[in-house]
Short mmCIF file of N, CA and C in Angstrom, two decimals:
data_model
loop_
_atom_site.label_atom_id
_atom_site.label_comp_id
_atom_site.label_asym_id
_atom_site.label_seq_id
_atom_site.Cartn_x
_atom_site.Cartn_y
_atom_site.Cartn_z
N MET K 1 0.87 -1.02 -0.19
CA MET K 1 0.14 -0.45 -0.23
C MET K 1 0.60 1.20 -0.80
N LEU K 2 2.17 1.14 1.07
CA LEU K 2 3.07 2.61 1.17
C LEU K 2 3.66 2.29 -0.29
N ASN K 3 4.15 1.85 -1.58
CA ASN K 3 4.02 1.63 -2.48
C ASN K 3 3.19 2.34 -3.30
N ALA K 4 2.16 2.09 -3.47
CA ALA K 4 1.33 2.58 -4.30
C ALA K 4 1.41 3.98 -3.77
N LEU K 5 1.35 4.91 -2.71
CA LEU K 5 0.91 5.58 -1.80
C LEU K 5 1.86 6.39 -2.83
N VAL K 6 3.05 5.91 -2.85
CA VAL K 6 5.18 6.64 -3.09
C VAL K 6 4.43 6.75 -5.15
N THR K 7 4.60 5.38 -5.32
CA THR K 7 3.03 5.64 -6.99
C THR K 7 2.55 6.70 -7.24
N HIS K 8 2.00 6.99 -6.50
CA HIS K 8 0.41 7.86 -6.93
C HIS K 8 1.07 9.54 -6.76
N LEU K 9 1.60 9.69 -5.29
CA LEU K 9 1.82 10.56 -5.14
C LEU K 9 3.39 11.09 -6.10
N ALA K 10 4.09 10.36 -6.74
CA ALA K 10 4.93 10.53 -7.65
C ALA K 10 4.99 10.89 -9.21
N ALA K 11 3.19 10.69 -9.02
CA ALA K 11 2.63 10.88 -10.66
C ALA K 11 1.98 12.05 -10.63
N GLU K 12 1.44 12.69 -9.92
CA GLU K 12 1.28 13.66 -8.90
C GLU K 12 2.13 15.20 -9.16
N GLY K 13 3.68 14.88 -9.54
CA GLY K 13 4.60 15.50 -9.69
C GLY K 13 5.04 16.33 -8.00
N GLU K 14 4.12 15.27 -7.05
CA GLU K 14 5.19 15.98 -5.94
C GLU K 14 6.35 15.55 -5.67
N THR K 15 7.18 16.03 -4.90
CA THR K 15 8.49 15.34 -4.45
C THR K 15 8.58 15.40 -3.07
N LYS K 16 7.82 15.52 -2.72
CA LYS K 16 8.24 15.55 -0.58
C LYS K 16 7.45 14.51 -0.36
N ASN K 17 8.30 14.39 0.84
CA ASN K 17 8.25 12.63 1.49
C ASN K 17 7.13 12.08 2.21
N PRO K 18 6.31 11.39 1.86
CA PRO K 18 5.25 11.42 2.32
C PRO K 18 5.61 10.90 4.16
N ILE K 19 6.70 10.02 4.33
CA ILE K 19 6.76 10.03 5.82
C ILE K 19 7.13 11.07 6.47
N LEU K 20 7.31 12.19 6.39
CA LEU K 20 7.87 13.80 6.88
C LEU K 20 5.88 14.17 7.11
N PRO K 21 5.70 14.57 8.26
CA PRO K 21 4.77 15.61 8.31
C PRO K 21 5.39 17.17 7.85
N GLU K 22 4.30 17.66 7.83
CA GLU K 22 4.25 18.97 7.57
C GLU K 22 5.36 20.10 8.98
N THR K 23 5.89 20.61 8.18
CA THR K 23 6.23 21.39 9.50
C THR K 23 5.68 22.52 10.23
N TYR K 24 4.23 22.60 10.10
CA TYR K 24 3.58 23.26 10.62
C TYR K 24 2.66 22.22 12.27
N ASP K 25 3.33 20.83 11.70
CA ASP K 25 2.39 19.67 12.66
C ASP K 25 3.66 19.62 13.70
N LEU K 26 5.06 20.26 12.82
CA LEU K 26 6.25 19.62 13.35
C LEU K 26 6.13 21.07 14.23
N VAL K 27 6.09 22.54 14.17
CA VAL K 27 6.37 23.52 14.84
C VAL K 27 5.15 23.09 16.01
N TRP K 28 3.57 23.28 16.10
CA TRP K 28 2.88 22.89 17.14
C TRP K 28 3.54 21.31 18.10
N SER K 29 3.38 19.88 17.17
CA SER K 29 3.63 19.05 18.65
C SER K 29 4.93 19.41 18.59
N GLY K 30 5.86 20.08 18.62
CA GLY K 30 7.18 20.48 18.88
C GLY K 30 7.13 22.07 20.65
N LEU K 31 6.01 22.31 20.06
CA LEU K 31 5.22 23.20 21.12
C LEU K 31 4.38 22.81 21.89
N PHE K 32 3.41 22.09 22.11
CA PHE K 32 3.24 21.31 22.84
C PHE K 32 3.98 20.16 23.77
N PHE K 33 4.81 19.43 23.15
CA PHE K 33 5.57 18.99 24.09
C PHE K 33 6.60 19.59 24.51
N LEU K 34 7.18 20.76 24.42
CA LEU K 34 8.36 21.18 25.92
C LEU K 34 6.84 21.56 26.39
N ILE K 35 5.68 21.93 26.13
CA ILE K 35 4.38 22.82 27.29
C ILE K 35 4.36 21.43 28.47
N ILE K 36 4.25 20.22 27.46
CA ILE K 36 4.08 18.93 28.61
C ILE K 36 5.08 18.70 29.24
N LEU K 37 6.59 19.40 28.45
CA LEU K 37 7.83 18.36 29.51
C LEU K 37 8.25 18.84 30.45
N PHE K 38 7.24 20.74 29.99
CA PHE K 38 8.22 21.96 31.03
C PHE K 38 6.89 21.54 32.61
N VAL K 39 5.70 21.22 32.40
CA VAL K 39 4.50 21.28 33.10
C VAL K 39 5.23 19.79 34.01
N VAL K 40 5.69 18.32 33.44
CA VAL K 40 6.02 17.48 34.14
C VAL K 40 7.44 17.57 34.86
N TRP K 41 8.31 18.67 34.16
CA TRP K 41 9.51 19.05 35.17
C TRP K 41 9.06 19.38 36.79
N LYS K 42 8.21 20.38 36.43
CA LYS K 42 8.35 21.19 36.71
C LYS K 42 7.10 20.84 38.47
N VAL K 43 5.73 19.77 37.50
CA VAL K 43 4.79 19.46 39.24
C VAL K 43 4.87 18.43 39.20
N ALA K 44 5.22 17.31 38.25
CA ALA K 44 4.82 15.94 38.29
C ALA K 44 5.78 15.33 39.21
N LEU K 45 7.04 15.40 38.59
CA LEU K 45 8.63 15.20 38.80
C LEU K 45 8.71 15.61 40.07
N PRO K 46 8.56 16.78 41.03
CA PRO K 46 8.70 16.86 42.40
C PRO K 46 7.70 16.65 43.14
N ARG K 47 6.61 15.69 42.82
CA ARG K 47 5.59 15.28 43.59
C ARG K 47 6.11 13.15 43.35
N PHE K 48 6.70 12.83 42.28
CA PHE K 48 6.99 11.70 41.99
C PHE K 48 8.18 11.56 42.65
N THR K 49 8.81 12.51 42.64
CA THR K 49 10.12 12.30 43.81
C THR K 49 10.46 12.28 45.30
N LYS K 50 9.05 13.29 45.86
CA LYS K 50 8.77 13.21 47.04
C LYS K 50 7.85 11.90 46.88
N MET K 51 7.15 11.55 46.93
CA MET K 51 7.07 10.37 47.15
C MET K 51 7.62 9.50 47.06
N LEU K 52 8.62 9.19 46.38
CA LEU K 52 9.82 8.48 46.84
C LEU K 52 10.86 8.48 47.22
N ASP K 53 11.47 10.08 47.19
CA ASP K 53 11.76 9.54 48.78
C ASP K 53 11.17 9.17 50.24
N GLU K 54 9.76 10.13 50.59
CA GLU K 54 9.12 8.86 51.64
C GLU K 54 8.93 7.35 51.38
N ARG K 55 9.11 7.23 50.55
CA ARG K 55 8.73 5.65 50.58
C ARG K 55 9.50 4.94 50.55
N SER K 56 11.22 5.73 50.24
CA SER K 56 12.49 5.25 50.94
C SER K 56 12.59 5.63 52.16
N ALA K 57 12.26 6.55 52.66
CA ALA K 57 12.50 6.73 53.77
C ALA K 57 12.06 5.94 54.96
N ALA K 58 9.98 5.45 54.50
CA ALA K 58 9.92 4.69 55.28
C ALA K 58 10.37 3.04 54.84
N ILE K 59 10.91 2.82 54.40
CA ILE K 59 11.51 1.48 54.14
C ILE K 59 12.97 1.66 55.37
N GLU K 60 13.43 1.99 54.76
CA GLU K 60 14.78 3.39 55.51
C GLU K 60 14.10 2.64 57.55
N GLY K 61 13.15 3.91 57.65
CA GLY K 61 12.48 2.80 58.80
C GLY K 61 12.32 1.80 59.43
N ASN K 62 11.69 1.20 58.32
CA ASN K 62 11.24 -0.07 58.67
C ASN K 62 12.65 -0.99 58.64
N ILE K 63 13.31 -0.87 58.15
CA ILE K 63 14.56 -1.10 58.30
C ILE K 63 15.04 -1.53 59.50
N ALA K 64 15.09 0.23 60.06
CA ALA K 64 15.88 0.27 61.09
C ALA K 64 14.82 -0.04 62.61
N LYS K 65 12.97 -0.47 62.12
CA LYS K 65 12.94 -0.79 63.57
C LYS K 65 13.30 -2.23 63.24
N ALA K 66 13.51 -2.94 62.44
CA ALA K 66 13.41 -4.05 62.23
C ALA K 66 14.47 -4.34 62.89
N ASP K 67 16.39 -3.91 62.73
CA ASP K 67 17.06 -4.00 63.16
C ASP K 67 16.51 -4.32 65.50
N GLU K 68 16.64 -3.26 65.84
CA GLU K 68 16.48 -2.43 66.70
C GLU K 68 15.49 -3.83 67.07
N ALA K 69 14.70 -4.48 66.64
CA ALA K 69 13.40 -5.21 67.30
C ALA K 69 14.70 -6.64 66.89
N GLN K 70 15.20 -6.89 65.33
CA GLN K 70 16.00 -7.76 66.18
C GLN K 70 17.04 -8.13 67.90
N LYS K 71 17.95 -6.94 67.90
CA LYS K 71 18.79 -6.78 68.64
C LYS K 71 17.97 -7.05 69.49
N GLN K 72 16.73 -6.06 70.25
CA GLN K 72 15.82 -6.82 71.41
C GLN K 72 15.94 -7.71 71.83
N ALA K 73 15.36 -8.75 70.92
CA ALA K 73 14.32 -9.79 71.09
C ALA K 73 16.30 -10.54 71.46
N GLU K 74 17.05 -10.41 70.52
CA GLU K 74 18.34 -11.09 70.91
C GLU K 74 18.56 -10.95 73.00
N ALA K 75 18.85 -9.34 72.85
CA ALA K 75 19.35 -9.10 73.92
C ALA K 75 18.00 -9.55 75.17
N ALA K 76 16.53 -10.11 74.36
CA ALA K 76 15.73 -10.41 76.04
C ALA K 76 16.35 -12.08 75.89
N LEU K 77 16.27 -12.83 74.34
CA LEU K 77 17.38 -14.15 75.03
C LEU K 77 18.39 -14.45 75.51
N GLU K 78 18.91 -13.20 75.48
CA GLU K 78 20.12 -13.78 76.87
C GLU K 78 19.98 -13.49 77.54
N GLU K 79 18.36 -12.56 77.50
CA GLU K 79 18.63 -12.31 79.42
C GLU K 79 18.01 -13.54 79.78
N TYR K 80 16.82 -13.61 79.32
CA TYR K 80 16.24 -15.29 79.69
C TYR K 80 17.40 -16.75 79.58
N THR K 81 18.32 -17.07 78.54
CA THR K 81 19.40 -18.39 78.63
C THR K 81 20.23 -17.47 80.20
N ARG K 82 20.02 -16.37 80.71
CA ARG K 82 20.81 -16.11 82.38
C ARG K 82 20.22 -16.07 83.18
N GLN K 83 18.84 -15.90 83.02
CA GLN K 83 17.97 -16.50 84.00
C GLN K 83 17.35 -17.18 84.31
N LEU K 84 17.96 -18.33 83.08
CA LEU K 84 17.63 -20.06 82.74
C LEU K 84 18.67 -20.28 83.67
N ALA K 85 19.67 -19.72 83.72
CA ALA K 85 20.77 -20.97 84.53
C ALA K 85 21.09 -20.73 85.46
N GLU K 86 20.98 -19.28 86.33
CA GLU K 86 21.22 -19.12 87.56
C GLU K 86 19.09 -19.75 88.04
N ALA K 87 18.85 -19.87 87.12
CA ALA K 87 17.08 -20.48 88.12
C ALA K 87 17.73 -21.84 88.71
N ARG K 88 18.74 -22.35 87.10
CA ARG K 88 19.48 -23.97 87.68
C ARG K 88 20.31 -24.03 88.30
N THR K 89 20.73 -22.64 88.88
CA THR K 89 21.85 -23.06 89.55
C THR K 89 20.96 -22.83 91.37
N GLU K 90 19.72 -21.57 91.02
CA GLU K 90 19.55 -21.83 92.03
C GLU K 90 18.62 -22.85 93.23
N ALA K 91 17.90 -23.87 91.74
CA ALA K 91 17.52 -24.56 92.47
C ALA K 91 17.99 -25.66 93.23
N GLY K 92 19.64 -25.98 92.81
CA GLY K 92 20.41 -27.16 92.62
C GLY K 92 20.88 -26.74 94.15
N ALA K 93 20.90 -25.28 95.12
CA ALA K 93 21.28 -24.65 95.96
C ALA K 93 20.00 -25.35 96.35
N ILE K 94 19.01 -24.69 96.54
CA ILE K 94 17.81 -25.11 97.16
C ILE K 94 17.87 -26.97 97.27
N ARG K 95 17.87 -27.55 96.60
CA ARG K 95 17.92 -29.42 96.21
C ARG K 95 18.61 -29.75 97.39
N GLU K 96 20.10 -28.84 97.56
CA GLU K 96 20.65 -29.84 98.42
C GLU K 96 20.48 -29.30 99.59
N THR K 97 20.03 -27.70 100.24
CA THR K 97 19.76 -27.59 100.99
C THR K 97 18.52 -28.70 101.57
N ALA K 98 17.80 -28.48 100.75
CA ALA K 98 16.37 -29.86 101.67
C ALA K 98 17.33 -30.75 101.59
N ARG K 99 18.16 -31.05 100.79
CA ARG K 99 18.84 -32.13 101.29
C ARG K 99 19.18 -32.45 102.56
N GLU K 100 20.50 -31.66 103.18
CA GLU K 100 20.82 -30.95 103.95
C GLU K 100 19.42 -31.24 105.30
N ASP K 101 18.48 -30.68 104.91
CA ASP K 101 18.20 -30.29 106.35
C ASP K 101 17.48 -30.96 106.10
N GLY K 102 17.20 -32.44 105.36
CA GLY K 102 16.03 -33.85 106.06
C GLY K 102 17.55 -34.75 106.83
N LYS K 103 18.74 -34.80 106.05
CA LYS K 103 19.69 -35.38 107.30
C LYS K 103 19.22 -34.76 108.46
N LYS K 104 19.28 -33.29 108.20
CA LYS K 104 19.58 -32.68 110.30
C LYS K 104 18.42 -33.15 110.49
N ILE K 105 17.44 -32.86 110.10
CA ILE K 105 16.03 -33.82 111.06
C ILE K 105 16.08 -34.96 110.67
N VAL K 106 16.14 -36.09 110.02
CA VAL K 106 16.84 -37.51 109.86
C VAL K 106 17.32 -37.91 111.27
N ALA K 107 18.53 -36.74 111.69
CA ALA K 107 19.61 -36.97 113.00
C ALA K 107 18.45 -36.70 113.65
N GLU K 108 17.80 -35.41 114.37
CA GLU K 108 17.17 -34.86 114.84
C GLU K 108 16.30 -35.77 115.41
N ALA K 109 15.30 -36.23 114.89
CA ALA K 109 14.48 -37.59 114.75
C ALA K 109 15.04 -38.08 115.68
N LYS K 110 16.23 -39.45 115.26
CA LYS K 110 17.03 -39.88 115.44
C LYS K 110 17.14 -39.88 117.16
N GLU K 111 17.50 -39.29 117.25
CA GLU K 111 18.19 -38.23 118.48
C GLU K 111 16.84 -37.96 119.56
N THR K 112 15.40 -37.76 118.98
CA THR K 112 14.74 -37.50 120.04
C THR K 112 13.94 -38.81 120.14
N ALA K 113 13.64 -39.39 119.63
CA ALA K 113 13.48 -41.06 119.63
C ALA K 113 15.07 -41.82 120.33
N ALA K 114 16.43 -41.66 120.39
CA ALA K 114 16.71 -41.71 121.25
C ALA K 114 16.31 -41.20 123.35
N ALA K 115 16.64 -40.85 122.82
CA ALA K 115 16.34 -39.80 123.92
C ALA K 115 15.39 -40.26 124.61
N GLU K 116 13.69 -40.05 123.45
CA GLU K 116 12.72 -40.64 124.34
C GLU K 116 12.71 -42.00 124.99
N ALA K 117 13.37 -42.91 124.14
CA ALA K 117 13.51 -44.32 124.54
C ALA K 117 14.31 -44.65 126.09
N ALA K 118 15.35 -43.75 126.04
CA ALA K 118 16.43 -43.45 127.35
C ALA K 118 14.85 -43.28 128.30
N ARG K 119 14.46 -42.47 128.93
CA ARG K 119 13.51 -41.88 129.46
C ARG K 119 12.18 -42.57 129.38
N THR K 120 11.99 -43.42 128.35
CA THR K 120 10.73 -44.19 128.80
C THR K 120 11.82 -45.57 129.27
N THR K 121 12.46 -45.79 129.26
CA THR K 121 13.66 -47.32 129.86
C THR K 121 13.48 -46.49 131.08
N ALA K 122 14.50 -45.56 131.52
CA ALA K 122 14.50 -44.76 132.96
C ALA K 122 13.69 -44.90 134.15
N ALA K 123 12.49 -43.77 133.20
CA ALA K 123 10.77 -44.64 134.12
C ALA K 123 10.20 -45.87 134.12
N ALA K 124 10.93 -46.94 133.08
CA ALA K 124 10.27 -48.27 133.57
C ALA K 124 11.27 -49.13 134.50
N HIS K 125 12.54 -49.05 134.49
CA HIS K 125 13.63 -49.22 135.56
C HIS K 125 13.11 -48.32 136.84
N ALA K 126 12.51 -47.11 136.93
CA ALA K 126 12.48 -46.33 138.50
C ALA K 126 11.08 -47.83 138.62
N GLN K 127 9.83 -47.31 137.70
CA GLN K 127 8.58 -48.04 138.32
C GLN K 127 9.12 -49.34 138.92
N ILE K 128 9.78 -50.44 137.87
CA ILE K 128 10.27 -52.08 138.39
C ILE K 128 10.66 -51.85 139.94
N GLU K 129 12.32 -50.69 140.04
CA GLU K 129 12.26 -51.03 141.15
C GLU K 129 11.41 -50.75 142.22
N ALA K 130 10.28 -48.91 142.48
CA ALA K 130 8.68 -49.16 142.90
C ALA K 130 8.91 -50.22 143.01
N GLU K 131 7.87 -51.08 142.08
CA GLU K 131 7.20 -51.69 142.58
C GLU K 131 8.76 -53.62 142.87
N ARG K 132 9.45 -53.55 142.88
CA ARG K 132 10.38 -54.10 143.28
C ARG K 132 10.15 -54.06 144.87
N GLN K 133 10.88 -52.93 145.73
CA GLN K 133 11.19 -52.75 146.57
C GLN K 133 8.99 -52.63 147.16
N THR K 134 8.20 -51.76 146.89
CA THR K 134 6.99 -52.75 147.49
C THR K 134 6.69 -54.47 148.06
N ALA K 135 7.01 -54.79 146.82
CA ALA K 135 6.89 -56.09 146.72
C ALA K 135 7.67 -56.36 147.42
N PHE K 136 9.25 -56.35 147.90
CA PHE K 136 10.00 -56.60 149.03
C PHE K 136 9.61 -56.24 150.51
N VAL K 137 9.52 -54.64 150.89
CA VAL K 137 8.27 -54.85 152.18
C VAL K 137 7.28 -55.01 152.61
N SER K 138 6.49 -55.74 151.79
CA SER K 138 5.16 -56.73 151.54
C SER K 138 5.50 -58.04 151.71
N LEU K 139 6.03 -58.52 151.15
CA LEU K 139 7.31 -59.92 151.81
C LEU K 139 7.86 -59.91 152.84
N ARG K 140 8.48 -58.80 152.63
CA ARG K 140 9.30 -58.84 154.59
C ARG K 140 8.20 -58.93 155.32
N ASN K 141 6.72 -57.65 155.60
CA ASN K 141 6.07 -57.91 156.36
C ASN K 141 5.48 -59.43 156.35
N GLU K 142 5.04 -59.97 155.57
CA GLU K 142 4.67 -61.62 155.61
C GLU K 142 5.26 -62.26 155.99
N VAL K 143 6.88 -62.11 155.27
CA VAL K 143 7.85 -63.32 156.33
C VAL K 143 7.84 -62.82 157.56
N GLY K 144 8.56 -61.47 157.63
CA GLY K 144 7.50 -61.76 159.44
C GLY K 144 7.11 -62.14 160.28
N GLY K 145 5.20 -61.75 159.50
CA GLY K 145 5.01 -61.94 160.40
C GLY K 145 4.68 -63.52 160.79
N LEU K 146 4.95 -64.89 159.60
CA LEU K 146 4.90 -65.79 159.63
C LEU K 146 6.39 -66.33 160.64
N ALA K 147 7.28 -65.53 160.28
CA ALA K 147 8.28 -65.67 161.40
C ALA K 147 8.25 -65.57 163.24
N LEU K 148 7.31 -64.23 163.35
CA LEU K 148 6.84 -64.26 164.77
C LEU K 148 5.57 -65.38 165.06
N ASP K 149 4.44 -65.27 164.12
CA ASP K 149 3.72 -66.44 164.16
C ASP K 149 5.09 -68.48 164.94
N LEU K 150 5.52 -69.04 163.90
CA LEU K 150 6.28 -69.93 164.33
C LEU K 150 7.36 -69.31 165.27
N ALA K 151 7.89 -68.61 165.57
CA ALA K 151 8.70 -68.21 167.19
C ALA K 151 7.75 -68.11 168.45
N GLY K 152 6.60 -67.85 167.49
CA GLY K 152 5.84 -68.35 169.37
C GLY K 152 5.94 -69.59 169.52
N GLY K 153 5.27 -70.08 168.14
CA GLY K 153 5.37 -71.77 168.84
C GLY K 153 6.37 -72.58 169.01
N VAL K 154 7.17 -71.81 168.62
CA VAL K 154 8.34 -72.89 168.93
C VAL K 154 8.64 -72.40 170.17
N VAL K 155 9.07 -71.29 170.66
CA VAL K 155 9.09 -70.44 171.46
C VAL K 155 7.90 -70.66 173.00
N GLY K 156 7.25 -70.98 172.19
CA GLY K 156 5.99 -71.05 173.16
C GLY K 156 5.02 -69.22 173.73
N GLU K 157 5.58 -69.04 173.82
CA GLU K 157 5.02 -67.65 174.11
C GLU K 157 4.51 -66.46 173.21
N THR K 158 3.75 -65.50 173.01
CA THR K 158 3.27 -64.96 172.45
C THR K 158 4.02 -63.63 172.19
N LEU K 159 4.54 -63.39 171.31
CA LEU K 159 5.24 -62.42 170.87
C LEU K 159 4.44 -60.63 170.47
N SER K 160 4.05 -60.58 171.50
CA SER K 160 2.26 -59.24 171.13
C SER K 160 3.42 -57.95 171.45
N ASP K 161 4.13 -57.89 171.28
CA ASP K 161 5.05 -56.78 171.56
C ASP K 161 5.78 -56.34 170.72
N ASP K 162 5.11 -54.98 170.05
CA ASP K 162 4.91 -54.67 168.41
C ASP K 162 7.06 -54.44 168.31
N ALA K 163 6.79 -54.02 170.04
CA ALA K 163 9.06 -53.47 169.30
C ALA K 163 9.64 -54.85 169.51
N ARG K 164 8.65 -56.18 170.57
CA ARG K 164 10.17 -57.26 170.74
C ARG K 164 9.84 -58.01 169.25
N ALA K 165 8.17 -58.85 168.76
CA ALA K 165 8.60 -58.59 167.30
C ALA K 165 8.74 -58.25 166.29
N THR K 166 9.53 -56.56 165.90
CA THR K 166 10.37 -56.04 165.02
C THR K 166 11.40 -56.50 165.02
N ALA K 167 11.56 -56.76 166.28
CA ALA K 167 13.48 -57.08 166.49
C ALA K 167 14.13 -58.80 166.17
N VAL K 168 12.95 -58.82 166.86
CA VAL K 168 12.77 -60.64 166.61
C VAL K 168 13.05 -61.22 165.13
N VAL K 169 11.99 -60.03 164.26
CA VAL K 169 11.78 -60.78 162.98
C VAL K 169 13.20 -59.94 162.42
N ASP K 170 13.53 -58.55 162.94
CA ASP K 170 15.27 -57.87 162.15
C ASP K 170 15.97 -58.96 162.63
N ARG K 171 15.94 -59.19 163.35
CA ARG K 171 17.51 -60.55 164.08
C ARG K 171 17.18 -61.47 162.69
N PHE K 172 15.75 -62.11 162.63
CA PHE K 172 15.65 -63.12 161.68
C PHE K 172 16.50 -63.36 160.77
N LEU K 173 15.89 -61.92 160.22
CA LEU K 173 15.66 -61.62 158.55
C LEU K 173 17.48 -61.60 158.66
N ALA K 174 18.32 -60.83 159.26
CA ALA K 174 19.83 -60.99 158.81
C ALA K 174 20.43 -62.07 159.12
N ASP K 175 20.04 -62.83 160.16
CA ASP K 175 19.88 -64.71 159.64
C ASP K 175 20.35 -65.09 158.54
N LEU K 176 19.10 -64.87 157.85
CA LEU K 176 18.33 -65.70 156.68
C LEU K 176 19.07 -64.65 155.84
N GLU K 177 19.75 -63.48 156.31
CA GLU K 177 20.99 -62.75 154.47
C GLU K 177 22.10 -63.24 154.91
N ALA K 178 22.65 -63.64 156.43
CA ALA K 178 23.84 -63.71 156.10
C ALA K 178 24.14 -65.16 155.60
N SER K 179 22.85 -66.23 156.09
CA SER K 179 23.25 -67.65 155.22
C SER K 179 23.23 -67.80 153.98
N GLU K 180 22.27 -66.05 152.94
CA GLU K 180 22.54 -66.19 151.77
C GLU K 180 23.46 -65.74 150.93
N ALA K 181 24.10 -64.62 151.67
CA ALA K 181 24.57 -64.41 151.44
C ALA K 181 26.70 -65.52 152.16
N ALA K 182 26.47 -66.19 152.00
CA ALA K 182 27.63 -67.20 152.76
C ALA K 182 27.89 -67.82 151.93
N LYS K 183 27.00 -68.21 150.74
CA LYS K 183 26.66 -69.19 150.10
C LYS K 183 27.49 -69.04 149.22
#
């Protein structure tokens, strides 16, 4: 089609290039291009630059915030690790103290039990001794009474005088104890 147009124009005798526009079109187009270029340069480009600067500042601010948050997280992790180590150390110390306290409590309980056993044993010995003394006195009185009756039957007189009877009983028991000691 372009060939047909070129051939047609050449036949009419015009020597003008069909690809190039007319001069007035070039001038007006250039003028409007310069006006649009001036408006873009003075109005749109500063706004666009301002918007890009704001975005750049926001991105840099977010990066700085992220770095700060990461530093804080690392510091918190270090603090947590330190506190965990302190807690483990403290737990070990508490365990050791509890073991020592348990040993002390067991030792105190053994001492208390031993003291209680000794006190109970001493009380039992005292009670046994008191009962032995009571039985000894009772037996002595019964043996004395029997000895008086027997002595009265052998001697043929009644030993009703208490002082005399006591003297006879004491002499009899002394003789009896002396004969047991001699064996």
